[in-house]
PDB file of C-alpha atoms and ligand atoms in Angstrom:
ATOM      1  CA  MET A   1     173.114-107.269 -60.563  1.00  0.00           C
ATOM      2  CA  ASN A   2     174.118-106.091 -57.077  1.00  0.00           C
ATOM      3  CA  ARG A   3     173.569-102.517 -56.086  1.00  0.00           C
ATOM      4  CA  ILE A   4     175.629-101.001 -53.270  1.00  0.00           C
ATOM      5  CA  THR A   5     175.494 -97.444 -51.993  1.00  0.00           C
ATOM      6  CA  THR A   6     178.590 -96.042 -50.299  1.00  0.00           C
ATOM      7  CA  GLN A   7     178.970 -92.615 -48.736  1.00  0.00           C
ATOM      8  CA  ILE A   8     182.289 -90.821 -48.747  1.00  0.00           C
ATOM      9  CA  LYS A   9     183.132 -87.499 -47.149  1.00  0.00           C
ATOM     10  CA  VAL A  10     185.352 -85.413 -49.377  1.00  0.00           C
ATOM     11  CA  GLY A  11     184.274 -81.886 -48.507  1.00  0.00           C
ATOM     12  CA  ALA A  12     182.253 -81.429 -51.707  1.00  0.00           C
ATOM     13  CA  ARG A  13     180.533 -78.067 -52.221  1.00  0.00           C
ATOM     14  CA  ALA A  14     177.235 -79.888 -52.672  1.00  0.00           C
ATOM     15  CA  SER A  15     176.622 -83.624 -52.419  1.00  0.00           C
ATOM     16  CA  PHE A  16     176.724 -85.584 -55.671  1.00  0.00           C
ATOM     17  CA  SER A  17     177.009 -89.194 -56.832  1.00  0.00           C
ATOM     18  CA  ILE A  18     178.956 -91.234 -59.340  1.00  0.00           C
ATOM     19  CA  VAL A  19     178.368 -94.831 -60.383  1.00  0.00           C
ATOM     20  CA  HIS A  20     181.450 -97.012 -59.971  1.00  0.00           C
ATOM     21  CA  ILE A  21     181.723-100.180 -62.028  1.00  0.00           C
ATOM     22  CA  SER A  22     184.638-102.390 -62.988  1.00  0.00           C
ATOM     23  CA  ASP A  23     185.705-105.520 -64.846  1.00  0.00           C
ATOM     24  CA  THR A  24     182.917-105.881 -67.375  1.00  0.00           C
ATOM     25  CA  HIS A  25     185.013-108.197 -69.593  1.00  0.00           C
ATOM     26  CA  MET A  26     183.233-107.881 -72.931  1.00  0.00           C
ATOM     27  CA  THR A  27     184.061-110.906 -75.100  1.00  0.00           C
ATOM     28  CA  ARG A  28     182.929-109.933 -78.594  1.00  0.00           C
ATOM     29  CA  ALA A  29     184.776-111.035 -81.706  1.00  0.00           C
ATOM     30  CA  ASP A  30     183.786-111.544 -85.333  1.00  0.00           C
ATOM     31  CA  GLY A  31     185.151-112.450 -88.754  1.00  0.00           C
ATOM     32  CA  ARG A  32     187.445-109.418 -88.829  1.00  0.00           C
ATOM     33  CA  ASP A  33     189.688-111.195 -86.326  1.00  0.00           C
ATOM     34  CA  ASP A  34     191.423-114.538 -86.757  1.00  0.00           C
ATOM     35  CA  ALA A  35     190.190-117.999 -85.769  1.00  0.00           C
ATOM     36  CA  ARG A  36     192.326-117.973 -82.616  1.00  0.00           C
ATOM     37  CA  LYS A  37     190.520-114.834 -81.434  1.00  0.00           C
ATOM     38  CA  LEU A  38     187.120-116.361 -82.163  1.00  0.00           C
ATOM     39  CA  GLU A  39     188.056-119.436 -80.145  1.00  0.00           C
ATOM     40  CA  LEU A  40     189.254-117.203 -77.317  1.00  0.00           C
ATOM     41  CA  ALA A  41     185.996-115.257 -77.405  1.00  0.00           C
ATOM     42  CA  ASN A  42     183.940-118.449 -77.126  1.00  0.00           C
ATOM     43  CA  ALA A  43     186.054-119.777 -74.270  1.00  0.00           C
ATOM     44  CA  ARG A  44     186.047-116.499 -72.323  1.00  0.00           C
ATOM     45  CA  ALA A  45     182.354-115.683 -72.848  1.00  0.00           C
ATOM     46  CA  VAL A  46     181.497-118.627 -70.585  1.00  0.00           C
ATOM     47  CA  HIS A  47     183.024-116.716 -67.657  1.00  0.00           C
ATOM     48  CA  PHE A  48     181.229-113.433 -68.407  1.00  0.00           C
ATOM     49  CA  PRO A  49     177.881-114.424 -69.949  1.00  0.00           C
ATOM     50  CA  LYS A  50     176.010-111.295 -68.872  1.00  0.00           C
ATOM     51  CA  ALA A  51     178.768-108.727 -69.357  1.00  0.00           C
ATOM     52  CA  GLU A  52     176.857-106.584 -71.804  1.00  0.00           C
ATOM     53  CA  SER A  53     173.585-106.550 -69.874  1.00  0.00           C
ATOM     54  CA  PHE A  54     175.411-105.686 -66.606  1.00  0.00           C
ATOM     55  CA  LEU A  55     177.131-102.777 -68.328  1.00  0.00           C
ATOM     56  CA  LEU A  56     173.922-101.496 -69.878  1.00  0.00           C
ATOM     57  CA  ASP A  57     172.082-101.860 -66.537  1.00  0.00           C
ATOM     58  CA  ALA A  58     174.818 -99.818 -64.856  1.00  0.00           C
ATOM     59  CA  ALA A  59     174.545 -97.166 -67.554  1.00  0.00           C
ATOM     60  CA  ALA A  60     170.773 -97.033 -67.077  1.00  0.00           C
ATOM     61  CA  CYS A  61     171.251 -96.670 -63.317  1.00  0.00           C
ATOM     62  CA  ALA A  62     173.730 -93.813 -63.860  1.00  0.00           C
ATOM     63  CA  ARG A  63     171.357 -92.106 -66.273  1.00  0.00           C
ATOM     64  CA  ASP A  64     168.429 -92.460 -63.844  1.00  0.00           C
ATOM     65  CA  ILE A  65     170.286 -90.698 -61.050  1.00  0.00           C
ATOM     66  CA  GLY A  66     172.036 -88.237 -63.378  1.00  0.00           C
ATOM     67  CA  ALA A  67     175.513 -89.472 -62.443  1.00  0.00           C
ATOM     68  CA  PRO A  68     178.598 -90.208 -64.530  1.00  0.00           C
ATOM     69  CA  LEU A  69     180.062 -93.707 -64.704  1.00  0.00           C
ATOM     70  CA  VAL A  70     183.560 -94.270 -63.378  1.00  0.00           C
ATOM     71  CA  HIS A  71     184.924 -97.522 -64.821  1.00  0.00           C
ATOM     72  CA  THR A  72     188.119 -98.943 -63.326  1.00  0.00           C
ATOM     73  CA  GLY A  73     189.149-101.154 -66.182  1.00  0.00           C
ATOM     74  CA  ASP A  74     188.737-104.448 -68.009  1.00  0.00           C
ATOM     75  CA  LEU A  75     185.717-103.117 -69.873  1.00  0.00           C
ATOM     76  CA  ILE A  76     186.920-105.429 -72.636  1.00  0.00           C
ATOM     77  CA  ASP A  77     188.407-108.870 -72.002  1.00  0.00           C
ATOM     78  CA  PHE A  78     190.766-108.718 -74.985  1.00  0.00           C
ATOM     79  CA  VAL A  79     191.532-106.577 -78.001  1.00  0.00           C
ATOM     80  CA  SER A  80     189.229-107.337 -80.941  1.00  0.00           C
ATOM     81  CA  PHE A  81     187.555-105.268 -83.622  1.00  0.00           C
ATOM     82  CA  ALA A  82     184.115-106.025 -82.180  1.00  0.00           C
ATOM     83  CA  ASN A  83     185.107-105.290 -78.555  1.00  0.00           C
ATOM     84  CA  LEU A  84     186.667-101.964 -79.496  1.00  0.00           C
ATOM     85  CA  ASP A  85     183.673-101.033 -81.658  1.00  0.00           C
ATOM     86  CA  PHE A  86     181.423-101.808 -78.703  1.00  0.00           C
ATOM     87  CA  ALA A  87     183.573 -99.783 -76.270  1.00  0.00           C
ATOM     88  CA  ARG A  88     183.707 -96.835 -78.695  1.00  0.00           C
ATOM     89  CA  GLN A  89     179.961 -96.857 -79.145  1.00  0.00           C
ATOM     90  CA  PHE A  90     179.296 -97.262 -75.408  1.00  0.00           C
ATOM     91  CA  CYS A  91     181.611 -94.394 -74.469  1.00  0.00           C
ATOM     92  CA  SER A  92     180.143 -92.122 -77.122  1.00  0.00           C
ATOM     93  CA  GLN A  93     176.634 -92.759 -75.794  1.00  0.00           C
ATOM     94  CA  HIS A  94     177.366 -92.680 -72.058  1.00  0.00           C
ATOM     95  CA  ASP A  95     179.405 -90.450 -69.784  1.00  0.00           C
ATOM     96  CA  CYS A  96     182.109 -92.922 -68.790  1.00  0.00           C
ATOM     97  CA  PHE A  97     185.366 -91.855 -67.118  1.00  0.00           C
ATOM     98  CA  MET A  98     187.790 -94.714 -67.505  1.00  0.00           C
ATOM     99  CA  ALA A  99     191.032 -96.098 -66.079  1.00  0.00           C
ATOM    100  CA  ALA A 100     192.617 -98.928 -68.085  1.00  0.00           C
ATOM    101  CA  GLY A 101     192.762-102.475 -66.764  1.00  0.00           C
ATOM    102  CA  ASN A 102     195.255-105.125 -67.812  1.00  0.00           C
ATOM    103  CA  HIS A 103     192.719-106.772 -70.137  1.00  0.00           C
ATOM    104  CA  GLU A 104     192.301-103.579 -72.178  1.00  0.00           C
ATOM    105  CA  PHE A 105     195.641-104.476 -73.778  1.00  0.00           C
ATOM    106  CA  SER A 106     195.350-108.283 -73.836  1.00  0.00           C
ATOM    107  CA  LEU A 107     195.796-109.434 -77.418  1.00  0.00           C
ATOM    108  CA  TYR A 108     195.155-113.017 -76.341  1.00  0.00           C
ATOM    109  CA  VAL A 109     194.443-113.554 -72.651  1.00  0.00           C
ATOM    110  CA  GLY A 110     197.419-114.841 -70.653  1.00  0.00           C
ATOM    111  CA  GLU A 111     199.640-115.287 -73.697  1.00  0.00           C
ATOM    112  CA  ALA A 112     202.583-113.189 -72.575  1.00  0.00           C
ATOM    113  CA  PHE A 113     204.231-111.382 -69.702  1.00  0.00           C
ATOM    114  CA  GLU A 114     202.425-108.048 -69.683  1.00  0.00           C
ATOM    115  CA  ASP A 115     204.773-105.087 -69.687  1.00  0.00           C
ATOM    116  CA  GLU A 116     205.142-101.731 -71.436  1.00  0.00           C
ATOM    117  CA  ALA A 117     206.282-103.315 -74.717  1.00  0.00           C
ATOM    118  CA  TYR A 118     203.294-105.661 -74.708  1.00  0.00           C
ATOM    119  CA  ARG A 119     200.873-102.838 -73.879  1.00  0.00           C
ATOM    120  CA  ASN A 120     202.312-100.652 -76.626  1.00  0.00           C
ATOM    121  CA  GLN A 121     201.368-103.224 -79.252  1.00  0.00           C
ATOM    122  CA  SER A 122     197.719-102.180 -78.840  1.00  0.00           C
ATOM    123  CA  LEU A 123     197.751 -98.927 -76.839  1.00  0.00           C
ATOM    124  CA  GLU A 124     196.997 -96.531 -79.677  1.00  0.00           C
ATOM    125  CA  ARG A 125     194.256 -98.699 -81.094  1.00  0.00           C
ATOM    126  CA  VAL A 126     192.637 -99.313 -77.702  1.00  0.00           C
ATOM    127  CA  GLN A 127     192.899 -95.672 -76.627  1.00  0.00           C
ATOM    128  CA  GLY A 128     190.941 -94.733 -79.759  1.00  0.00           C
ATOM    129  CA  ALA A 129     187.858 -96.469 -78.340  1.00  0.00           C
ATOM    130  CA  PHE A 130     187.704 -94.378 -75.151  1.00  0.00           C
ATOM    131  CA  THR A 131     186.934 -90.737 -74.512  1.00  0.00           C
ATOM    132  CA  ASN A 132     189.581 -89.916 -71.865  1.00  0.00           C
ATOM    133  CA  ASP A 133     193.255 -90.884 -71.687  1.00  0.00           C
ATOM    134  CA  ILE A 134     192.969 -94.315 -70.086  1.00  0.00           C
ATOM    135  CA  ARG A 135     196.552 -94.263 -68.754  1.00  0.00           C
ATOM    136  CA  PHE A 136     196.204 -90.978 -66.860  1.00  0.00           C
ATOM    137  CA  SER A 137     193.353 -88.482 -66.764  1.00  0.00           C
ATOM    138  CA  SER A 138     191.777 -86.036 -64.403  1.00  0.00           C
ATOM    139  CA  ARG A 139     188.293 -84.633 -64.357  1.00  0.00           C
ATOM    140  CA  LEU A 140     186.562 -82.260 -61.952  1.00  0.00           C
ATOM    141  CA  ILE A 141     183.134 -83.420 -60.826  1.00  0.00           C
ATOM    142  CA  GLY A 142     181.276 -81.364 -58.216  1.00  0.00           C
ATOM    143  CA  GLY A 143     184.468 -79.689 -57.017  1.00  0.00           C
ATOM    144  CA  VAL A 144     186.255 -83.044 -56.605  1.00  0.00           C
ATOM    145  CA  ASN A 145     189.168 -84.074 -58.808  1.00  0.00           C
ATOM    146  CA  PHE A 146     188.748 -87.600 -60.165  1.00  0.00           C
ATOM    147  CA  VAL A 147     192.156 -88.905 -61.203  1.00  0.00           C
ATOM    148  CA  ALA A 148     192.331 -92.096 -63.272  1.00  0.00           C
ATOM    149  CA  ILE A 149     195.692 -93.878 -63.277  1.00  0.00           C
ATOM    150  CA  ASP A 150     196.475 -97.067 -65.181  1.00  0.00           C
ATOM    151  CA  ASN A 151     198.299 -99.204 -62.580  1.00  0.00           C
ATOM    152  CA  SER A 152     197.069-102.419 -64.121  1.00  0.00           C
ATOM    153  CA  TYR A 153     200.548-103.942 -64.435  1.00  0.00           C
ATOM    154  CA  TYR A 154     200.930-103.472 -60.652  1.00  0.00           C
ATOM    155  CA  ARG A 155     203.081-100.380 -61.063  1.00  0.00           C
ATOM    156  CA  ILE A 156     202.799 -96.618 -61.313  1.00  0.00           C
ATOM    157  CA  GLU A 157     205.281 -95.103 -63.742  1.00  0.00           C
ATOM    158  CA  ARG A 158     207.393 -91.969 -63.350  1.00  0.00           C
ATOM    159  CA  GLU A 159     205.328 -89.834 -65.721  1.00  0.00           C
ATOM    160  CA  GLN A 160     202.109 -90.845 -63.957  1.00  0.00           C
ATOM    161  CA  LEU A 161     203.641 -90.029 -60.569  1.00  0.00           C
ATOM    162  CA  ASP A 162     204.800 -86.600 -61.806  1.00  0.00           C
ATOM    163  CA  ARG A 163     201.314 -85.924 -63.111  1.00  0.00           C
ATOM    164  CA  LEU A 164     199.731 -87.078 -59.830  1.00  0.00           C
ATOM    165  CA  ARG A 165     201.931 -84.573 -57.987  1.00  0.00           C
ATOM    166  CA  LEU A 166     200.658 -81.827 -60.316  1.00  0.00           C
ATOM    167  CA  GLU A 167     197.072 -82.870 -59.627  1.00  0.00           C
ATOM    168  CA  VAL A 168     197.726 -82.625 -55.874  1.00  0.00           C
ATOM    169  CA  LYS A 169     199.087 -79.091 -56.387  1.00  0.00           C
ATOM    170  CA  ARG A 170     195.772 -78.021 -57.910  1.00  0.00           C
ATOM    171  CA  GLY A 171     194.356 -78.271 -54.386  1.00  0.00           C
ATOM    172  CA  TRP A 172     191.035 -80.052 -55.005  1.00  0.00           C
ATOM    173  CA  PRO A 173     190.006 -83.102 -52.984  1.00  0.00           C
ATOM    174  CA  ILE A 174     191.037 -86.155 -55.031  1.00  0.00           C
ATOM    175  CA  VAL A 175     189.320 -89.467 -55.781  1.00  0.00           C
ATOM    176  CA  LEU A 176     191.737 -91.970 -57.318  1.00  0.00           C
ATOM    177  CA  ALA A 177     190.326 -94.417 -59.865  1.00  0.00           C
ATOM    178  CA  MET A 178     192.711 -97.325 -60.532  1.00  0.00           C
ATOM    179  CA  HIS A 179     192.291-100.898 -61.690  1.00  0.00           C
ATOM    180  CA  THR A 180     194.538-102.664 -59.183  1.00  0.00           C
ATOM    181  CA  PRO A 181     193.878-102.140 -55.469  1.00  0.00           C
ATOM    182  CA  LEU A 182     196.693-101.095 -53.168  1.00  0.00           C
ATOM    183  CA  HIS A 183     197.943-103.725 -50.782  1.00  0.00           C
ATOM    184  CA  CYS A 184     196.367-103.775 -47.348  1.00  0.00           C
ATOM    185  CA  GLU A 185     196.010-106.505 -44.766  1.00  0.00           C
ATOM    186  CA  ARG A 186     192.271-106.963 -45.334  1.00  0.00           C
ATOM    187  CA  LEU A 187     192.501-107.518 -49.093  1.00  0.00           C
ATOM    188  CA  TYR A 188     195.653-109.625 -48.811  1.00  0.00           C
ATOM    189  CA  SER A 189     194.029-111.984 -46.342  1.00  0.00           C
ATOM    190  CA  TYR A 190     190.819-112.096 -48.418  1.00  0.00           C
ATOM    191  CA  MET A 191     192.729-113.226 -51.501  1.00  0.00           C
ATOM    192  CA  MET A 192     195.259-115.550 -49.826  1.00  0.00           C
ATOM    193  CA  THR A 193     193.244-117.045 -46.952  1.00  0.00           C
ATOM    194  CA  GLU A 194     189.576-116.803 -47.926  1.00  0.00           C
ATOM    195  CA  LYS A 195     189.979-117.263 -51.697  1.00  0.00           C
ATOM    196  CA  LYS A 196     193.126-119.407 -51.378  1.00  0.00           C
ATOM    197  CA  ARG A 197     194.808-117.770 -54.370  1.00  0.00           C
ATOM    198  CA  PRO A 198     198.528-118.269 -55.006  1.00  0.00           C
ATOM    199  CA  CYS A 199     199.023-114.499 -54.852  1.00  0.00           C
ATOM    200  CA  ALA A 200     196.976-111.470 -53.815  1.00  0.00           C
ATOM    201  CA  TYR A 201     196.892-109.500 -57.117  1.00  0.00           C
ATOM    202  CA  LEU A 202     197.506-106.226 -55.256  1.00  0.00           C
ATOM    203  CA  MET A 203     199.872-103.334 -55.901  1.00  0.00           C
ATOM    204  CA  ALA A 204     202.849-102.893 -53.578  1.00  0.00           C
ATOM    205  CA  THR A 205     202.447-105.981 -51.428  1.00  0.00           C
ATOM    206  CA  PRO A 206     205.471-106.055 -49.055  1.00  0.00           C
ATOM    207  CA  GLU A 207     208.206-108.458 -50.232  1.00  0.00           C
ATOM    208  CA  PRO A 208     208.059-110.782 -47.183  1.00  0.00           C
ATOM    209  CA  LEU A 209     204.371-111.413 -47.850  1.00  0.00           C
ATOM    210  CA  MET A 210     205.227-112.531 -51.376  1.00  0.00           C
ATOM    211  CA  ALA A 211     207.766-115.127 -50.244  1.00  0.00           C
ATOM    212  CA  ASP A 212     205.558-118.011 -51.365  1.00  0.00           C
ATOM    213  CA  TYR A 213     204.314-116.448 -54.611  1.00  0.00           C
ATOM    214  CA  PRO A 214     205.076-118.401 -57.797  1.00  0.00           C
ATOM    215  CA  GLU A 215     208.088-116.780 -59.487  1.00  0.00           C
ATOM    216  CA  TYR A 216     205.997-115.451 -62.377  1.00  0.00           C
ATOM    217  CA  ARG A 217     203.576-113.728 -59.996  1.00  0.00           C
ATOM    218  CA  LEU A 218     206.415-112.334 -57.894  1.00  0.00           C
ATOM    219  CA  LEU A 219     207.993-110.734 -60.980  1.00  0.00           C
ATOM    220  CA  GLN A 220     204.593-109.445 -62.048  1.00  0.00           C
ATOM    221  CA  GLN A 221     203.550-107.954 -58.718  1.00  0.00           C
ATOM    222  CA  GLN A 222     206.830-106.760 -57.187  1.00  0.00           C
ATOM    223  CA  ALA A 223     206.716-102.987 -56.672  1.00  0.00           C
ATOM    224  CA  ASP A 224     209.485-100.828 -58.113  1.00  0.00           C
ATOM    225  CA  SER A 225     210.830 -97.689 -56.433  1.00  0.00           C
ATOM    226  CA  THR A 226     208.525 -95.329 -58.368  1.00  0.00           C
ATOM    227  CA  THR A 227     205.488 -97.361 -57.326  1.00  0.00           C
ATOM    228  CA  LEU A 228     206.577 -97.270 -53.680  1.00  0.00           C
ATOM    229  CA  GLU A 229     207.040 -93.505 -53.971  1.00  0.00           C
ATOM    230  CA  ALA A 230     203.523 -93.233 -55.393  1.00  0.00           C
ATOM    231  CA  VAL A 231     202.103 -95.351 -52.567  1.00  0.00           C
ATOM    232  CA  GLU A 232     203.805 -93.084 -50.030  1.00  0.00           C
ATOM    233  CA  ILE A 233     202.082 -90.048 -51.580  1.00  0.00           C
ATOM    234  CA  ILE A 234     198.717 -91.774 -51.915  1.00  0.00           C
ATOM    235  CA  THR A 235     198.690 -92.862 -48.279  1.00  0.00           C
ATOM    236  CA  SER A 236     200.000 -89.605 -46.816  1.00  0.00           C
ATOM    237  CA  GLU A 237     198.441 -86.869 -48.952  1.00  0.00           C
ATOM    238  CA  PRO A 238     195.388 -85.486 -47.096  1.00  0.00           C
ATOM    239  CA  LEU A 239     193.761 -84.331 -50.355  1.00  0.00           C
ATOM    240  CA  ILE A 240     193.442 -87.954 -51.533  1.00  0.00           C
ATOM    241  CA  LYS A 241     190.124 -89.046 -50.049  1.00  0.00           C
ATOM    242  CA  VAL A 242     189.294 -92.483 -51.449  1.00  0.00           C
ATOM    243  CA  LEU A 243     190.449 -95.107 -53.959  1.00  0.00           C
ATOM    244  CA  LEU A 244     188.005 -96.698 -56.393  1.00  0.00           C
ATOM    245  CA  THR A 245     189.410 -99.982 -57.697  1.00  0.00           C
ATOM    246  CA  GLY A 246     188.479-103.336 -59.225  1.00  0.00           C
ATOM    247  CA  HIS A 247     190.536-106.275 -60.552  1.00  0.00           C
ATOM    248  CA  LEU A 248     189.583-108.705 -57.744  1.00  0.00           C
ATOM    249  CA  HIS A 249     186.045-109.312 -59.085  1.00  0.00           C
ATOM    250  CA  ALA A 250     184.611-108.879 -55.598  1.00  0.00           C
ATOM    251  CA  ASP A 251     182.925-106.175 -53.563  1.00  0.00           C
ATOM    252  CA  LEU A 252     185.233-105.154 -50.741  1.00  0.00           C
ATOM    253  CA  GLU A 253     185.895-102.132 -48.608  1.00  0.00           C
ATOM    254  CA  SER A 254     189.006-101.549 -46.585  1.00  0.00           C
ATOM    255  CA  MET A 255     190.906 -98.748 -44.893  1.00  0.00           C
ATOM    256  CA  LEU A 256     194.413 -98.024 -46.205  1.00  0.00           C
ATOM    257  CA  THR A 257     194.984 -95.587 -43.352  1.00  0.00           C
ATOM    258  CA  PRO A 258     192.585 -94.510 -40.597  1.00  0.00           C
ATOM    259  CA  SER A 259     191.283 -91.800 -42.955  1.00  0.00           C
ATOM    260  CA  LEU A 260     191.692 -93.345 -46.437  1.00  0.00           C
ATOM    261  CA  PRO A 261     189.113 -95.889 -47.610  1.00  0.00           C
ATOM    262  CA  GLN A 262     189.602 -98.148 -50.602  1.00  0.00           C
ATOM    263  CA  LEU A 263     186.552 -99.499 -52.418  1.00  0.00           C
ATOM    264  CA  VAL A 264     186.797-102.569 -54.635  1.00  0.00           C
ATOM    265  CA  THR A 265     183.840-103.130 -56.935  1.00  0.00           C
ATOM    266  CA  GLY A 266     183.072-106.468 -58.590  1.00  0.00           C
ATOM    267  CA  THR A 267     181.971-107.503 -62.064  1.00  0.00           C
ATOM    268  CA  ARG A 268     178.253-107.719 -61.311  1.00  0.00           C
ATOM    269  CA  THR A 269     177.929-104.680 -59.095  1.00  0.00           C
ATOM    270  CA  VAL A 270     176.766-101.142 -59.490  1.00  0.00           C
ATOM    271  CA  ARG A 271     178.287 -99.105 -56.691  1.00  0.00           C
ATOM    272  CA  ILE A 272     176.654 -95.725 -56.230  1.00  0.00           C
ATOM    273  CA  VAL A 273     179.158 -93.539 -54.410  1.00  0.00           C
ATOM    274  CA  GLN A 274     177.591 -90.520 -52.739  1.00  0.00           C
ATOM    275  CA  PHE A 275     180.097 -87.763 -52.020  1.00  0.00           C
ATOM    276  CA  THR A 276     179.396 -85.159 -49.384  1.00  0.00           C
TER     277      THR A 276
HETATM  278 FE1  FE2 B   1     189.129-108.163 -64.484  1.00  0.00          FE
END
């Protein structure tokens, strides 16, 4: 497990830390689910063999320093009885503030175009395993407002944007916790040039930069007008101090504006974020 310490200035009353983790991808399934789910679990577990021990190590690290966990999604790889039982138990035993990732609502990984209708097939059941609203929540920690937004389908929806505006009006410094990172040159070139992916898996990538995306990925990752409005607020609102994100399964840091850092935390990393 990697351990990274990052310092962020937010104007906190007194310095404090949180532990940021992301993309655990638990792959549990048992006889309560069907054979297809058991096959999926076996196939997916190969990619995330130490998911549970990484998560428990992160929880131990958070407990040792007396900090809450902030998890930016994909705690589970797919919806199953055993995964949701595990998530419910974990969140009842640890202080874990959560933003949903796309996998939270995956019935079978990669089976369908993921949109609101697809998410709604499992939303109520999945939400029941977590302690805060995984689509939009806010929580004050040390005089800083942590706002979790589910942008895991590459979009921010109208109701989430309205609620973000209300959070800004409260006047606290804000830390945004979201699964999908916002587009920026650094992350785009990391995904496209260094990792040679067919698309960058970022929110609000400008259209010209998606010219060579496969059609499916273009449809998936194209920003709508509400998302662009949200990005405008996020990148111009001085109260928003930092973005905590995941989804790329890598540890990256970039600047969205000269004063707005974005941290991406990978599957095997505990990122201790010290706020001052
Ligand atoms: Fe993930």
